Structure formats: structure tokens, C-alpha cells
mmCIF file of C-alpha atoms and ligand atoms in Angstrom:
data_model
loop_
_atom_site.group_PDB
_atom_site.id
_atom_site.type_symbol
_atom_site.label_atom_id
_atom_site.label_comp_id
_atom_site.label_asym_id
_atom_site.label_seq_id
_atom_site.Cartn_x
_atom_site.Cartn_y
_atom_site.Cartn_z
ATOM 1 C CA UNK G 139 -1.270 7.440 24.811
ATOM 2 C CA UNK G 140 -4.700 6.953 24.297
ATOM 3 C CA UNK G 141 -5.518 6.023 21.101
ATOM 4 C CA UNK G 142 -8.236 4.779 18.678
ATOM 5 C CA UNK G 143 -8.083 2.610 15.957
ATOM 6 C CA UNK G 144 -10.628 2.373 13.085
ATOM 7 C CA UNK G 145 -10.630 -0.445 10.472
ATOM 8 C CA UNK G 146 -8.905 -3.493 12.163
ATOM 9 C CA UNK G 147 -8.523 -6.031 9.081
ATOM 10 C CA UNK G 148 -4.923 -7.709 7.532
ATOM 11 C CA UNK G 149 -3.395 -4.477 8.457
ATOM 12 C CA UNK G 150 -5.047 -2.662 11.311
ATOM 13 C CA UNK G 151 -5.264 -5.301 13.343
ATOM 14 C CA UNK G 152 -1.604 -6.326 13.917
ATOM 15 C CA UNK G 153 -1.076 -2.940 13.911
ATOM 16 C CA UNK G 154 -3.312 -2.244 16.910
ATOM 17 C CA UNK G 155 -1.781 -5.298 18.534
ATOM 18 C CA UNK G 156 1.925 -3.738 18.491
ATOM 19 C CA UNK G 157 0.577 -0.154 19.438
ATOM 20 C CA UNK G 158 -1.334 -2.606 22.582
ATOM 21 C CA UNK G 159 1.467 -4.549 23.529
ATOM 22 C CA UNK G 160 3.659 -1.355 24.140
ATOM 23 C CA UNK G 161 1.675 -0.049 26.530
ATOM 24 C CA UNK G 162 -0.647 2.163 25.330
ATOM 25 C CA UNK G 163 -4.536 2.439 25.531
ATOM 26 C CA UNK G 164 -6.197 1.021 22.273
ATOM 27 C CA UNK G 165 -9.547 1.617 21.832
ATOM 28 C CA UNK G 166 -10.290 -0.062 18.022
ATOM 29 C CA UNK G 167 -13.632 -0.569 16.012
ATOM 30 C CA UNK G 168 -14.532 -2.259 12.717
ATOM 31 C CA UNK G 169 -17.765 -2.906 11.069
ATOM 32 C CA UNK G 170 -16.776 -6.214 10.827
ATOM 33 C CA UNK G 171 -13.376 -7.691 12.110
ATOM 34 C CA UNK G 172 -13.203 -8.557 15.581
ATOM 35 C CA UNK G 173 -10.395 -6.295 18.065
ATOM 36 C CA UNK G 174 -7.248 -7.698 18.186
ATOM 37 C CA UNK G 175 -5.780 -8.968 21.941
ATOM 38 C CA UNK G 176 -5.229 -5.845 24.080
ATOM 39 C CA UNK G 177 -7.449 -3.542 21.973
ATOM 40 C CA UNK G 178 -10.477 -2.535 24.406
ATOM 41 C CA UNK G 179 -14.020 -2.920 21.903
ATOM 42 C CA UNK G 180 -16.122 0.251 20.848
ATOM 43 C CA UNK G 181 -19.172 -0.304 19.680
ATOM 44 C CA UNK G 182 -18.945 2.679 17.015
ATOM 45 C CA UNK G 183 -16.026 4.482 15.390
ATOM 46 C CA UNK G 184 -17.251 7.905 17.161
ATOM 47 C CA UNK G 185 -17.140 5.791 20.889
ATOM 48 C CA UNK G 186 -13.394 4.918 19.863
ATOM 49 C CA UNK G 187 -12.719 7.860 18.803
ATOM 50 C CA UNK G 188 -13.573 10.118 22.020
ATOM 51 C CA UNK G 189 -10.983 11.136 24.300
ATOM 52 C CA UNK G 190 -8.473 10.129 21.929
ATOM 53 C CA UNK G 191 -4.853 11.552 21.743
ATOM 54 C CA UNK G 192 -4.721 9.853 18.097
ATOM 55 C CA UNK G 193 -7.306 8.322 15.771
ATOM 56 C CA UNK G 194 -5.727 5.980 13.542
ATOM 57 C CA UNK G 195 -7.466 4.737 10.467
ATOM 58 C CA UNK G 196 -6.887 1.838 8.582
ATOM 59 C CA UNK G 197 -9.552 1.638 5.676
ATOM 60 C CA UNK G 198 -10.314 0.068 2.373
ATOM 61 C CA UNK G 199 -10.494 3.243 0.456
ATOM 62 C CA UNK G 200 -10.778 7.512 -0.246
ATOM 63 C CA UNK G 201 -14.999 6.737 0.266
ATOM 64 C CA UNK G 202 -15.121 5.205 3.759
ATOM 65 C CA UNK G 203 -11.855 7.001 4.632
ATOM 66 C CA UNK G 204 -14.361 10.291 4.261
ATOM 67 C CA UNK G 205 -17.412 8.596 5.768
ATOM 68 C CA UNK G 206 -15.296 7.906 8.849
ATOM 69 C CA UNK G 207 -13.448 11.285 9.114
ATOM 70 C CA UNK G 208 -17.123 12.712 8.924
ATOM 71 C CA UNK G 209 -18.731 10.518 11.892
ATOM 72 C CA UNK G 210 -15.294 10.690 14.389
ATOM 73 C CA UNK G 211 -13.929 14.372 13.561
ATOM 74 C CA UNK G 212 -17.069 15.966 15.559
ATOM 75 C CA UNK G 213 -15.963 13.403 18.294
ATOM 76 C CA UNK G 214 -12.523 14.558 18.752
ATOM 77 C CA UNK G 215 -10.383 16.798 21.022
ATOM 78 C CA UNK G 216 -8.768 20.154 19.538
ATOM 79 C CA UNK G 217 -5.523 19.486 19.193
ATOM 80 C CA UNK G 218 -5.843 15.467 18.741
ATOM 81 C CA UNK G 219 -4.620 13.827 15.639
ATOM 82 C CA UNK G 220 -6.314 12.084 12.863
ATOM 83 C CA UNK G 221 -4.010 9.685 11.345
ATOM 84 C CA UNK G 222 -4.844 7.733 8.357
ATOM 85 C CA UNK G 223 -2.406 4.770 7.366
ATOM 86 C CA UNK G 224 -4.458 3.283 4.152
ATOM 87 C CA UNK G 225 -3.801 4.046 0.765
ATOM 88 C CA UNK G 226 -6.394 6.228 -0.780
ATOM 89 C CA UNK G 227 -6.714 8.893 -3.486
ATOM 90 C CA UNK G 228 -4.506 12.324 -2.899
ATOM 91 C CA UNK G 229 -7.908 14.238 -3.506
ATOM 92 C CA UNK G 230 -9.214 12.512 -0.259
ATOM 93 C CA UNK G 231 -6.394 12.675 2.309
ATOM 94 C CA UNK G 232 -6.391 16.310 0.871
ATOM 95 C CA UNK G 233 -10.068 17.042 1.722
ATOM 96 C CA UNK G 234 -10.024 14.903 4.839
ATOM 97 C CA UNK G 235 -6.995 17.080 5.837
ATOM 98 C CA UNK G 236 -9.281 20.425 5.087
ATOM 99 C CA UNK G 237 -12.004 19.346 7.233
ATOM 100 C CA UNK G 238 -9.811 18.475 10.706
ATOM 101 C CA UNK G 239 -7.424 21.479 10.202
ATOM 102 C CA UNK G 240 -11.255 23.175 10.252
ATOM 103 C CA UNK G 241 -11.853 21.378 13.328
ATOM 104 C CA UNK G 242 -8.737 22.106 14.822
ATOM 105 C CA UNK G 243 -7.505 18.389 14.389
ATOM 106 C CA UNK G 244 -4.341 18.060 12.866
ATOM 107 C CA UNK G 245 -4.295 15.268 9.745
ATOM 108 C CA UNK G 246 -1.773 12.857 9.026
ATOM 109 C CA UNK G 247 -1.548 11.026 5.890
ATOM 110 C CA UNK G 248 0.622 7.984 6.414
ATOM 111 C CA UNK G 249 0.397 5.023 4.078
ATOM 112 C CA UNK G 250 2.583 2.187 4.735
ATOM 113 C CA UNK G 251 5.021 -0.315 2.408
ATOM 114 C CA UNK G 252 5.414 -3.201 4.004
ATOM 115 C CA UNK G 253 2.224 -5.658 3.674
ATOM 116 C CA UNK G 254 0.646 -7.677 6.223
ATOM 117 C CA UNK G 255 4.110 -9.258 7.732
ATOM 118 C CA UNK G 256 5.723 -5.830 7.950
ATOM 119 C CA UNK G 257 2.188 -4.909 10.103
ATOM 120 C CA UNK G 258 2.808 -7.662 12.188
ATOM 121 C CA UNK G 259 6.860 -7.430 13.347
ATOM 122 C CA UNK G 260 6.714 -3.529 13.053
ATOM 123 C CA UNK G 261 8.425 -2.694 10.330
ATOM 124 C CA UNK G 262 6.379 -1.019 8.072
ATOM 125 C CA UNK G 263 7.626 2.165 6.597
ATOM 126 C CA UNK G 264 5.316 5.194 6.799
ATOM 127 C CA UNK G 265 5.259 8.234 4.218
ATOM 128 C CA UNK G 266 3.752 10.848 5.646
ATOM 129 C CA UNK G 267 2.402 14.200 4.985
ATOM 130 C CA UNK G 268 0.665 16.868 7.462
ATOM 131 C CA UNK G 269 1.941 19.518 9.497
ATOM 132 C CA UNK G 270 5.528 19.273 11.536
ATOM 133 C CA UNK G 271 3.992 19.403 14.829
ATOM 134 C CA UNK G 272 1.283 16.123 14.019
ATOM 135 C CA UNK G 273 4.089 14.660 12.704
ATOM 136 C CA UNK G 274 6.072 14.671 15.894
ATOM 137 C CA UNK G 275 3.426 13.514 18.253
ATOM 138 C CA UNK G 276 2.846 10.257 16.201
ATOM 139 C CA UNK G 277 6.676 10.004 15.818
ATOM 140 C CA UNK G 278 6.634 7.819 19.186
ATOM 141 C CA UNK G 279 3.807 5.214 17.475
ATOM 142 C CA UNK G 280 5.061 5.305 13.907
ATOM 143 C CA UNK G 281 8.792 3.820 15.421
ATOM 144 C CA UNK G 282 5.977 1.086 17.484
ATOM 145 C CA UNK G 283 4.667 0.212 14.332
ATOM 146 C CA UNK G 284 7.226 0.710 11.521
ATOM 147 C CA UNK G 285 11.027 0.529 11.267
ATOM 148 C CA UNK G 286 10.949 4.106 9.445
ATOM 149 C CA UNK G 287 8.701 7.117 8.569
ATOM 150 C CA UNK G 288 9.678 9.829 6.177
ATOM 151 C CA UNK G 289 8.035 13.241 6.217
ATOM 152 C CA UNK G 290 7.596 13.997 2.659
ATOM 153 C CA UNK G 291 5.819 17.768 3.453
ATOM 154 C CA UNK G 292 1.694 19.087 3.723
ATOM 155 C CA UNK G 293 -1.348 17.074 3.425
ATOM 156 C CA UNK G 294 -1.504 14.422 0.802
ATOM 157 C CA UNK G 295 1.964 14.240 0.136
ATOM 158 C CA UNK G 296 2.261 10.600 1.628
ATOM 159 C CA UNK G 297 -0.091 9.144 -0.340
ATOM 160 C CA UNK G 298 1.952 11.228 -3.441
ATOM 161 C CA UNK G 299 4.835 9.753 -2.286
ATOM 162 C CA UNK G 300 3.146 5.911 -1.917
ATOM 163 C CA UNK G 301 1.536 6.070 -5.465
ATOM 164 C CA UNK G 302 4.734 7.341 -7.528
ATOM 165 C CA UNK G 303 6.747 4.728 -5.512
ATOM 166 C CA UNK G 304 4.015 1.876 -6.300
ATOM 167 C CA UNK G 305 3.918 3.494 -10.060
ATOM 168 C CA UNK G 306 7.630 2.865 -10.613
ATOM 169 C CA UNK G 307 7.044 -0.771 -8.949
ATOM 170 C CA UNK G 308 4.456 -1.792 -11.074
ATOM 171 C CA UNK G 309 6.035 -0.586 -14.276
ATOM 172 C CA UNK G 310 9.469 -2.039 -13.148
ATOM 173 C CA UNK G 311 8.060 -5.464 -12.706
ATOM 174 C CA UNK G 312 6.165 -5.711 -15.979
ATOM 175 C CA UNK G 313 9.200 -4.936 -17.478
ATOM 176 C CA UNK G 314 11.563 -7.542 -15.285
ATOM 177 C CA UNK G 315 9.150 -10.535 -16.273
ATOM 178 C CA UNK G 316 8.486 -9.244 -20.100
ATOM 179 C CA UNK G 317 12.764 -9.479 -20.432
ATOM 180 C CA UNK G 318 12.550 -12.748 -18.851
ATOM 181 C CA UNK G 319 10.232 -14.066 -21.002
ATOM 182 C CA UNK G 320 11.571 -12.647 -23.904
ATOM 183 C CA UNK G 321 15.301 -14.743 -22.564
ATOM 184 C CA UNK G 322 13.685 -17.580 -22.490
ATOM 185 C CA UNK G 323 12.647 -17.528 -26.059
ATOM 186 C CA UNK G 324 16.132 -16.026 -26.986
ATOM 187 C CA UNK G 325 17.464 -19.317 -25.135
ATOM 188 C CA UNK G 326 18.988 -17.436 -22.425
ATOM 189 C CA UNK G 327 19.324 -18.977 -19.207
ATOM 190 C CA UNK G 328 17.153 -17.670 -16.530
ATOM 191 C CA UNK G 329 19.970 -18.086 -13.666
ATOM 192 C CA UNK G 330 22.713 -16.137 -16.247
ATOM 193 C CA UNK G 331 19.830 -13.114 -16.661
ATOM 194 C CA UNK G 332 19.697 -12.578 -13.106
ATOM 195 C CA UNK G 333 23.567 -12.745 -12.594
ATOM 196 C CA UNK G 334 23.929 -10.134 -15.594
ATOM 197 C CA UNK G 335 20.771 -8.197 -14.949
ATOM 198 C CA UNK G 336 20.662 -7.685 -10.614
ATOM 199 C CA UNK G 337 24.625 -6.277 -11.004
ATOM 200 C CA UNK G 338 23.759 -4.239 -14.532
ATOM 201 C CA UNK G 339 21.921 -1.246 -15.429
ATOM 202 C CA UNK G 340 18.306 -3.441 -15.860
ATOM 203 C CA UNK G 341 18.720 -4.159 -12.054
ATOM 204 C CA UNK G 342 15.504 -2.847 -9.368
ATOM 205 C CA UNK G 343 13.278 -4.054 -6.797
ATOM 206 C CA UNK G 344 11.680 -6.281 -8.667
ATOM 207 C CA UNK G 345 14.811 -8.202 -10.134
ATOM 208 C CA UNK G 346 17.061 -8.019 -7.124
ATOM 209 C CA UNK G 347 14.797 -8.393 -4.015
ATOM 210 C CA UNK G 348 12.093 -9.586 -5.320
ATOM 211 C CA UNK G 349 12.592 -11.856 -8.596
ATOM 212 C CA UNK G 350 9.756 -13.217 -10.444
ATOM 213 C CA UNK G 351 11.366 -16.714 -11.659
ATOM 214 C CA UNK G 352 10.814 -19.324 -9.686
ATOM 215 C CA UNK G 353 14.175 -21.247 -8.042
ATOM 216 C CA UNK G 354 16.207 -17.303 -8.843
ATOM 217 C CA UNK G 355 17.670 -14.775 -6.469
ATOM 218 C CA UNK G 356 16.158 -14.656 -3.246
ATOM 219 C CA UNK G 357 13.246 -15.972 -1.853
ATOM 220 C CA UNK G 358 10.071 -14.599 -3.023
ATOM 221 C CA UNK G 359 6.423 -15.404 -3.533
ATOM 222 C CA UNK G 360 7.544 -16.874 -7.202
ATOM 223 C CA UNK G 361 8.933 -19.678 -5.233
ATOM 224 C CA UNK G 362 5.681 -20.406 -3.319
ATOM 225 C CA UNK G 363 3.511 -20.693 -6.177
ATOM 226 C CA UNK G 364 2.994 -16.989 -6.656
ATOM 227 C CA UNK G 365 0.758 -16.624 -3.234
ATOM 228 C CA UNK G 366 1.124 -13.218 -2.177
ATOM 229 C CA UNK G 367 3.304 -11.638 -1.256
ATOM 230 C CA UNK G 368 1.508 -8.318 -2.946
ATOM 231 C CA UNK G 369 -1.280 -9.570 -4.551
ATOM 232 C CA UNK G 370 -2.011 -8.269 -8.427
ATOM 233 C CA UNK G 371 -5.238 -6.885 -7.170
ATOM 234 C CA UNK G 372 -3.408 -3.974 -4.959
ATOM 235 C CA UNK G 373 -0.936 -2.922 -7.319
ATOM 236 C CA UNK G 374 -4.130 -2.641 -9.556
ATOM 237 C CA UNK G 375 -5.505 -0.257 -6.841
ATOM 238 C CA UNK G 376 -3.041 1.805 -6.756
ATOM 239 C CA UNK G 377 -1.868 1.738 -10.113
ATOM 240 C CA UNK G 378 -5.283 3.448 -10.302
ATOM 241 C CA UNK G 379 -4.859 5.748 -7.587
ATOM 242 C CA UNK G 380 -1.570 7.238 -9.372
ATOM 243 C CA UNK G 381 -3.375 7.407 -12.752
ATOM 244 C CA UNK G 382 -6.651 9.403 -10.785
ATOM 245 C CA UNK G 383 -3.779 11.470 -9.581
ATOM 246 C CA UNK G 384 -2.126 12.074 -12.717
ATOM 247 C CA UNK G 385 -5.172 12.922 -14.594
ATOM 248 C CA UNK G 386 -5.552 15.566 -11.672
ATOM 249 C CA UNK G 387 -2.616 17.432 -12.212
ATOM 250 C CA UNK G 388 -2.750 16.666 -16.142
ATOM 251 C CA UNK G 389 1.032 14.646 -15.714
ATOM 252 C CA UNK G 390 1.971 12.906 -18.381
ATOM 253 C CA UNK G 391 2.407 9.110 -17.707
ATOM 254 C CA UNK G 392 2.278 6.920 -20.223
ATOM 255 C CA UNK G 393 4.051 3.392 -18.795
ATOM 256 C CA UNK G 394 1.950 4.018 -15.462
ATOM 257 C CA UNK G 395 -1.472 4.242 -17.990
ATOM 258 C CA UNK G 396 -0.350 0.945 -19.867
ATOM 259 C CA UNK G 397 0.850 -0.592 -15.701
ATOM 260 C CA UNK G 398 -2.814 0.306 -14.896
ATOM 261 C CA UNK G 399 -3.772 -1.404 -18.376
ATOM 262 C CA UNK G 400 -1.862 -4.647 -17.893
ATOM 263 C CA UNK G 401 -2.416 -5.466 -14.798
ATOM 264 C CA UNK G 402 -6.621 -4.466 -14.897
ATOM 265 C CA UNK G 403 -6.585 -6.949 -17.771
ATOM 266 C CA UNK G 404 -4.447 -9.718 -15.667
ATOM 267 C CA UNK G 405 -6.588 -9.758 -12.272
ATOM 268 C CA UNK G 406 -10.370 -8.619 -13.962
ATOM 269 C CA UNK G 407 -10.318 -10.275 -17.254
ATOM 270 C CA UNK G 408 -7.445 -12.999 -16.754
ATOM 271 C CA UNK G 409 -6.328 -15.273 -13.631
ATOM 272 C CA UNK G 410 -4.260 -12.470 -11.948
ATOM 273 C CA UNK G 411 -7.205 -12.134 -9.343
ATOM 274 C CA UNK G 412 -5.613 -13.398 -5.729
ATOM 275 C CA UNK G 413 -2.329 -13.889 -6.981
ATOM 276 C CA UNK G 414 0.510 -12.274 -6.169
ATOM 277 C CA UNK G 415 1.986 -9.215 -8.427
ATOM 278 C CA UNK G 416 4.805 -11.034 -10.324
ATOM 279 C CA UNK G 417 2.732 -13.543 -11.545
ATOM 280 C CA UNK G 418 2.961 -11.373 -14.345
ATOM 281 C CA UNK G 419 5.882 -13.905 -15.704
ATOM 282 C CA UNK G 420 3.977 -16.756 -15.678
ATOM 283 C CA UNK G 421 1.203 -14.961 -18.121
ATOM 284 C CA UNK G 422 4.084 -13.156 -20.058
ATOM 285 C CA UNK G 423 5.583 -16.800 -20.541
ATOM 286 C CA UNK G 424 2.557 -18.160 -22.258
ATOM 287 C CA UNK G 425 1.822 -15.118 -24.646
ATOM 288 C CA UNK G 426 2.769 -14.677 -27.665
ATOM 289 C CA UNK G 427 3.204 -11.429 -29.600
ATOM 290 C CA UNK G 428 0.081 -9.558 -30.425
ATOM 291 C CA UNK G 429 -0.512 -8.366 -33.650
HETATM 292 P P1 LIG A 557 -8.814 -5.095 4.865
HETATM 293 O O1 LIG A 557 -9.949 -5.122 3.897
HETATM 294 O O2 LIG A 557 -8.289 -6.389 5.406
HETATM 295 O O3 LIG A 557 -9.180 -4.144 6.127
HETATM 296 C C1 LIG A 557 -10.005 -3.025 6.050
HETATM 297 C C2 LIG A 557 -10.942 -3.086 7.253
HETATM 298 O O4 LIG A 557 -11.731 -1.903 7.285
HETATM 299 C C3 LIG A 557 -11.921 -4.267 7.200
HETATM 300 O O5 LIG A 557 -11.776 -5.058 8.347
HETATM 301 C C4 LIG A 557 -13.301 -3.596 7.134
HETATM 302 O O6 LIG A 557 -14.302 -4.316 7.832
HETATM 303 C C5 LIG A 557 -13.011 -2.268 7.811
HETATM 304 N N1 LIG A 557 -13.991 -1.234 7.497
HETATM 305 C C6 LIG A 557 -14.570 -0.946 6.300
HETATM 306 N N2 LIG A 557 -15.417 0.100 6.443
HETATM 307 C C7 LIG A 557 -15.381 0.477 7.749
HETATM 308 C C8 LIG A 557 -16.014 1.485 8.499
HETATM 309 N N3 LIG A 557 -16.876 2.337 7.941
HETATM 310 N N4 LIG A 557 -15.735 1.580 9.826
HETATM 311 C C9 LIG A 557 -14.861 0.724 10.406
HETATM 312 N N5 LIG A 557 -14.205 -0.261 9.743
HETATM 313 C C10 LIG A 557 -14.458 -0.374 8.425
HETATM 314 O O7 LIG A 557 -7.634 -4.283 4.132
HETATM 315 P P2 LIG A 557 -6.087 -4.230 4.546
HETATM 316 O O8 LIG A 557 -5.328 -5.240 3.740
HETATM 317 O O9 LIG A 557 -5.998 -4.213 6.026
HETATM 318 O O10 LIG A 557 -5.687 -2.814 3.931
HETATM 319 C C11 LIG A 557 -6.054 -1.608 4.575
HETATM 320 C C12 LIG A 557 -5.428 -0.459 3.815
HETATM 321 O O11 LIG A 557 -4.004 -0.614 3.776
HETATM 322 C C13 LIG A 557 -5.888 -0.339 2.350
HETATM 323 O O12 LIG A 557 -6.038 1.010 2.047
HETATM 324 C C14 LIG A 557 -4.741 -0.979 1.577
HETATM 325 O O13 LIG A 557 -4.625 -0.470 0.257
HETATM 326 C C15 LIG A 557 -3.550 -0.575 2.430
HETATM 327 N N6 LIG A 557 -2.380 -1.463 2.314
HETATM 328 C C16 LIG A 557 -2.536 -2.819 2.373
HETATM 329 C C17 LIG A 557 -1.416 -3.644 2.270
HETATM 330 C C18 LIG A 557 -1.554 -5.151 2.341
HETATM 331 O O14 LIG A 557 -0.570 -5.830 2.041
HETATM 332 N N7 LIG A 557 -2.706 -5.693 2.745
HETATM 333 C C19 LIG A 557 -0.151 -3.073 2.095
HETATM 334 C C20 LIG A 557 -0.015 -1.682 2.081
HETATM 335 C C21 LIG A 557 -1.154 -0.885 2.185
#
């Protein structure tokens, strides 16, 4: 296929690479990252996106996602694909969506789980919304890229999907390093929490695959001195994202507003900035109760 890719930084990039080293034609621009091997240069996002099956962006934000749709939309072929993998606000992928599908470009939004080494082996996992027949052209690229993509329905419900996941995540963490801070006061060893906890009702994500003590469970960033891993400062963006998005649709979510809360105050006001997400346990250890 001939594709372009937009926004080639910790993600797009490897991502490019993989789509490259399968075979197909990768045309990739970025205002500032240089392509990746295999990925032919543009000199503008419009030049990579002309005479493009699929556009795939990979962008910081809702802002430039809409800047970009803007410039390359006019660009493309009726009946070519804009796919956007970042994580941005429902409202955008929504209105992106509005503006191909006026164009007669199908939109796919398709954030990713995964992080930078999923990008890199191809194992990301895609949720995806946009209509069935978008969907099955970039089939073929999302199993290139990713190890699974799930069509969760119409336009914005991938990025739905991404920021109720990443809502649970964040809350479920807080909550696994608050309890282990709170057994470590109660004298409770940290290796008998995780033996009771990752079997019990308490277990998740965040105890079982991903444990925030140091030395417990499997290997994690805890045990490399909290480097992410996920750093604090994306969960914070998307902890946002889902509380934009609730405020929206007027949902009631009170542990995703105090997430967003926590973990604003950790990586802006405290030293959660650059570290990874479950360095939460670290600053929950050496708290004490506010009054
Ligand atoms: P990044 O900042 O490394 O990459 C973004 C790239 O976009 C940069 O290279 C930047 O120069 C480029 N860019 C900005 N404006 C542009 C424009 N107008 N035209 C062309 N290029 C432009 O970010 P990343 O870590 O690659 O993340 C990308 C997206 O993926 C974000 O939405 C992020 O939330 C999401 N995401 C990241 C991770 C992760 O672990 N890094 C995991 C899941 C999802």
C-alpha cells in the first residue's frame, strides 16, 4: 500500500519502520523528527499525504491532530483513509471524522496501548472506531503494527474506549500503592500483600502485571528505579482527556476527577514529572494522613 505517515516521534516512528519493513510504500513527515529507515522524506504533511491509500497520524494532541487533518484532507483521494493512532479528545476524532466523511475520506480513530516497546515489536493493540469498510482496509496494517485491534463502533469510539480503559488504570493504581502503603504501616509484609492481593478480589493490572513495589511480582519499571514504563505525565493526559469527556456527556465520575487530581498534583506540583506512573508508591510511602 501506499501510505503516509504524519508525526514520526517515540511512537510513529517505529511504527513507520514496521509498516516499511513489510513492504509497503511509506511516505512520513514531522516538523521535527527525522524519517525512520525505509520511510521515503516529504517535505510537508500535504506532499506525504498525496496519492496515499492511508494517512496515518501519530500526533501530540486533539489541536495539531485538527491542524493536520485540515492541511492533508484537501490532499487526499476519495475513498482513502485517514487514520489517526494518538490519543486525543473524543470531541476531536469526532469533528476530524465530520470533516473527511465530508470529503469523502473515511476516518479511523485508533489509539494504541502498548507504549513505545509495543510500537517497536508490533504489538500494540488498536481500539478503533469509524465505519466497517475503513476498518477493513487498515485491518492488513493494524496486524503489521499491533498484535490486536478491536472495533469498538462509529467515530470517536476508540478514543472512548482508550480513555475509560486508561480511567480505570489510573484509579486502580492509586489505589494498589495507597493499600501498600497503608500495609506497610499496618506491618504487613509487602511479599504476603501481593500473594493475598494478585489471587483475591483487590487483584488488577496494576497489582498483578504491573506491581508498584520494588523486588514484587513481575518485572516492572518499580524495579528499575521507576523509569518509565508509562510515565505519570501521560496518564495525567489522559486522565484529562476522560474527565473533558465526562464533563461532555455530564457522567458522573468521581474517582476519575480525584485520578486527574492526584496525579496533576504528583507530576506539576511534586516530582512525578518524567517518572513512571506507579511511582505513586514511593510518594504514598512518605505521606502521612492529611488533615
Ligand atoms: P512524541 O512527542 O514523541 O511524537 C509526536 C511527534 O509529532 C513529534 O515528533 C512532533 O515533532 C510531531 N509533530 C507535532 N506537530 C506536528 C505537525 N503539525 N506535523 C507533523 N508532525 C508533528 O509523542 P509519542 O510518544 O510518539 O506519542 C504520540 C501519541 O501517541 C500521543 O497522542 C500519545 O498520547 C500517544 N501514546 C503514546 C504512548 C507512549 O508510550 N509514548 C503510548 C500510547 C499512546
Amino acid at each position: 500500500m501506499n501510505i503516509g505517515f504524519i508525526g514520526l516521534g517515540n511512537m510513529g516512528a517505529p511504527m513507520a519502520a514496521n509498516l516499511a519493513a513489510a513492504g509497503h510504500q511509506v511516505t512520513g513527515f514531522d516538523t521535527v523528527a527525522p524519517c525512520p529507515d525505509g520511510v521515503a522524506q516529504a517535505d510537508s504533511a500535504t506532499h506525504a499525504a498525496e496519492g496515499a491509500e492511508i494517512v496515518i497520524t501519530m500526533l501530540p494532541n486533539g489541536a495539531i491532530l485538527r491542524a493536520v487533518a485540515d492541511e492533508v484532507l484537501p490532499a487526499m483521494a476519495p475513498g482513502a483513509v485517514l487514520l489517526d493512532c494518538s490519543t486525543v479528545d473524543v470531541a476531536s476524532a469526532r469533528d476530524v471524522a465530520t470533516k473527511a466523511e465530508n470529503a469523502g475520506i473515511y476516518a479511523l480513530d485508533a489509539p494504541v496501548s502498548g507504549g513505545t516497546g509495543g510500537a517497536t515489536a508490533g504489538t500494540l493493540t488498536f481500539m478503533v472506531g469509524g465505519p466497517d469498510a475503513a476498518f477493513a482496509t487498515a485491518k492488513p496494517l493494524f496486524d503489521i503494527m499491533g498484535q490486536k485491534a478491536v472495533h469498538c463502533g462509529p467515530a470517536g469510539n476508540g478514543q472512548a474506549a482508550k480513555i475509560c480503559n486508561n480511567m480505570i488504570l489510573g484509579v486502580t493504581m492509586i489505589a494498589t500503592c495507597e493499600a501498600f502503603a497503608l500495609a506497610d504501616k499496618l506491618g504487613l509484609d509487602r511479599q504476603a500483600m501481593f500473594d493475598v492481593v494478585s489471587t483475591s478480589s483487590g487483584q488488577s493490572w496494576s497489582m498483578n502485571t504491573y506491581c508498584p513495589a520494588p523486588g514484587i511480582g513481575p518485572t516492572s519499571p518499580a524495579d528499575n528505579d521507576y523509569k518509565p514504563g508509562f510515565a505519570a505525565d501521560l496518564m495525567l493526559k489522559d486522565l484529562r482527556l476522560s474527565q473533558e469527556a465526562a464533563e461532555a456527556v455530564d457522567a458522573d465520575t468521581p474517582m476519575g476527577a480525584a485520578a486527574r487530581d492526584l496525579y496533576a498534583r504528583f507530576v506539576e506540583i511534586e516530582d512525578g514529572a518524567g517518572r513512571d506512573f506507579s511511582a505513586m508508591l514511593p510518594r504514598f510511602e512518605g505521606r502521612r494522613r492529611e488533615k
